[in-house]
């Protein structure tokens, strides 16, 4: 009985310590991607949005990789960077009323459409199919 209690206590301590280090682990993952400060901000915003969308405190490794890939490939004009970061941080909520979300930030419909086209282009470049094709070329 004492062994079971000791084992349960040890397991609980290990789980709690792993949860406490999630921010450190996430930061190390981003460090290993060699992102510029601007790209890192994009990747972090995307990660925040994915966590909100999934409700999970930690994401899968491929989700972090996807966020880094996206951050390196997206080409966002300076006038849309603030709106882009806001969108990535809460894309599930923003998608419910896309144009109204951007209107609250004084971004017109045409610019919001442009932002989405750029988002889609970068996202497609990071898809599994695109990555396989890139490896084969």
CSV table of C-alpha atoms in Angstrom, one decimal:
chain,number,residue,atom,x,y,z
A,1,UNK,CA,0.0,0.0,0.0
A,2,UNK,CA,2.8,2.4,0.9
A,3,UNK,CA,4.5,1.6,-2.4
A,4,UNK,CA,1.3,2.5,-4.3
A,5,UNK,CA,1.0,5.8,-2.5
A,6,UNK,CA,4.7,6.6,-3.1
A,7,UNK,CA,4.3,5.7,-6.8
A,8,UNK,CA,1.2,7.9,-7.2
A,9,UNK,CA,2.9,10.8,-5.4
A,10,UNK,CA,6.0,10.5,-7.6
A,11,UNK,CA,3.8,10.3,-10.8
A,12,UNK,CA,1.8,13.3,-9.7
A,13,UNK,CA,5.0,15.3,-9.0
A,14,UNK,CA,6.4,14.4,-12.4
A,15,UNK,CA,3.2,15.4,-14.2
A,16,UNK,CA,3.0,18.7,-12.3
A,17,UNK,CA,6.6,19.5,-13.1
A,18,UNK,CA,6.1,18.7,-16.8
A,19,UNK,CA,3.1,21.0,-16.9
A,20,UNK,CA,5.1,23.8,-15.3
A,21,UNK,CA,7.8,23.6,-18.0
A,22,UNK,CA,5.4,23.8,-20.9
A,23,UNK,CA,6.2,27.5,-21.5
A,24,UNK,CA,9.9,26.7,-21.4
A,25,UNK,CA,9.5,23.8,-23.8
A,26,UNK,CA,7.5,26.0,-26.2
A,27,UNK,CA,10.1,28.7,-26.1
A,28,UNK,CA,12.8,26.2,-26.8
A,29,UNK,CA,10.9,24.8,-29.8
A,30,UNK,CA,10.6,28.3,-31.3
A,31,UNK,CA,14.3,29.0,-30.5
A,32,UNK,CA,15.2,25.9,-32.6
A,33,UNK,CA,13.3,27.2,-35.6
A,34,UNK,CA,15.7,30.2,-36.1
A,35,UNK,CA,13.0,32.7,-36.5
A,36,UNK,CA,13.5,36.4,-36.7
A,37,UNK,CA,11.8,38.4,-33.9
A,38,UNK,CA,9.0,39.3,-36.3
A,39,UNK,CA,8.5,35.7,-37.4
A,40,UNK,CA,8.6,34.6,-33.8
A,41,UNK,CA,5.7,37.0,-32.9
A,42,UNK,CA,3.7,35.5,-35.8
A,43,UNK,CA,4.4,32.0,-34.7
A,44,UNK,CA,3.5,32.7,-31.1
A,45,UNK,CA,0.3,34.4,-32.2
A,46,UNK,CA,-0.6,31.4,-34.3
A,47,UNK,CA,0.2,29.0,-31.4
A,48,UNK,CA,-2.1,31.1,-29.1
A,49,UNK,CA,-4.9,30.9,-31.7
A,50,UNK,CA,-4.5,27.1,-32.1
A,51,UNK,CA,-4.6,26.6,-28.3
A,52,UNK,CA,-7.8,28.7,-28.1
A,53,UNK,CA,-9.3,26.8,-31.0
A,54,UNK,CA,-8.4,23.3,-29.6
A,55,UNK,CA,-8.8,24.2,-25.9
A,56,UNK,CA,-5.5,22.4,-25.3
A,57,UNK,CA,-2.7,23.9,-23.1
A,58,UNK,CA,-0.1,22.0,-25.2
A,59,UNK,CA,-0.1,21.3,-28.9
A,60,UNK,CA,1.4,18.5,-30.9
A,61,UNK,CA,4.9,18.9,-32.2
A,62,UNK,CA,3.7,19.2,-35.8
A,63,UNK,CA,1.5,22.2,-34.8
A,64,UNK,CA,4.5,24.1,-33.6
A,65,UNK,CA,6.3,23.2,-36.8
A,66,UNK,CA,3.4,24.4,-38.8
A,67,UNK,CA,3.3,27.7,-36.9
A,68,UNK,CA,7.0,28.2,-37.6
A,69,UNK,CA,6.7,27.3,-41.2
A,70,UNK,CA,3.8,29.7,-41.6
A,71,UNK,CA,5.7,32.5,-39.9
A,72,UNK,CA,8.6,32.1,-42.3
A,73,UNK,CA,6.5,32.0,-45.4
A,74,UNK,CA,3.7,34.6,-44.9
A,75,UNK,CA,4.2,37.9,-46.7
A,76,UNK,CA,2.1,40.4,-44.9
A,77,UNK,CA,2.4,44.1,-45.7
A,78,UNK,CA,3.3,46.5,-42.9
A,79,UNK,CA,-0.2,48.1,-42.8
A,80,UNK,CA,-1.8,44.7,-42.0
A,81,UNK,CA,0.7,43.3,-39.5
A,82,UNK,CA,-1.2,44.4,-36.4
A,83,UNK,CA,-4.5,43.0,-37.7
A,84,UNK,CA,-2.7,39.8,-38.8
A,85,UNK,CA,-1.3,39.2,-35.3
A,86,UNK,CA,-4.7,39.9,-33.8
A,87,UNK,CA,-6.4,37.5,-36.3
A,88,UNK,CA,-3.9,34.7,-35.6
A,89,UNK,CA,-4.3,35.0,-31.9
A,90,UNK,CA,-8.0,34.4,-32.0
A,91,UNK,CA,-8.8,33.1,-35.5
A,92,UNK,CA,-11.6,30.8,-34.4
A,93,UNK,CA,-13.5,33.8,-32.9
A,94,UNK,CA,-12.6,36.1,-35.8
A,95,UNK,CA,-13.8,33.7,-38.4
A,96,UNK,CA,-17.3,33.8,-36.9
A,97,UNK,CA,-17.7,37.4,-38.3
A,98,UNK,CA,-14.6,37.9,-40.4
A,99,UNK,CA,-15.2,41.3,-41.9
A,100,UNK,CA,-16.6,42.8,-38.6
A,101,UNK,CA,-13.5,41.6,-36.8
A,102,UNK,CA,-11.3,43.6,-39.1
A,103,UNK,CA,-13.7,46.6,-39.2
A,104,UNK,CA,-13.2,47.0,-35.4
A,105,UNK,CA,-9.5,47.5,-36.2
A,106,UNK,CA,-10.3,50.0,-39.0
A,107,UNK,CA,-9.3,47.4,-41.7
A,108,UNK,CA,-11.6,47.6,-44.8
A,109,UNK,CA,-13.1,44.6,-46.6
A,110,UNK,CA,-10.6,44.7,-49.4
A,111,UNK,CA,-7.6,44.7,-47.1
A,112,UNK,CA,-9.2,42.0,-45.0
A,113,UNK,CA,-9.6,39.9,-48.2
A,114,UNK,CA,-6.0,40.5,-49.1
A,115,UNK,CA,-4.9,39.4,-45.6
A,116,UNK,CA,-6.9,36.2,-46.0
A,117,UNK,CA,-5.4,35.5,-49.4
A,118,UNK,CA,-1.9,35.9,-48.0
A,119,UNK,CA,-2.8,33.7,-45.0
A,120,UNK,CA,-4.1,31.0,-47.3
A,121,UNK,CA,-1.0,31.1,-49.6
A,122,UNK,CA,1.4,30.7,-46.6
A,123,UNK,CA,-0.8,28.0,-45.1
A,124,UNK,CA,-0.8,26.0,-48.3
A,125,UNK,CA,3.0,26.2,-48.6
A,126,UNK,CA,3.1,24.5,-45.2
A,127,UNK,CA,0.6,21.8,-45.9
A,128,UNK,CA,1.8,18.2,-45.7
A,129,UNK,CA,1.5,17.8,-49.5
A,130,UNK,CA,3.6,20.9,-50.1
A,131,UNK,CA,6.2,19.7,-47.7
A,132,UNK,CA,6.5,16.3,-49.3
A,133,UNK,CA,6.7,17.8,-52.7
A,134,UNK,CA,9.4,20.1,-51.5
A,135,UNK,CA,11.4,17.2,-50.2
A,136,UNK,CA,11.1,15.3,-53.5
A,137,UNK,CA,12.1,18.2,-55.6
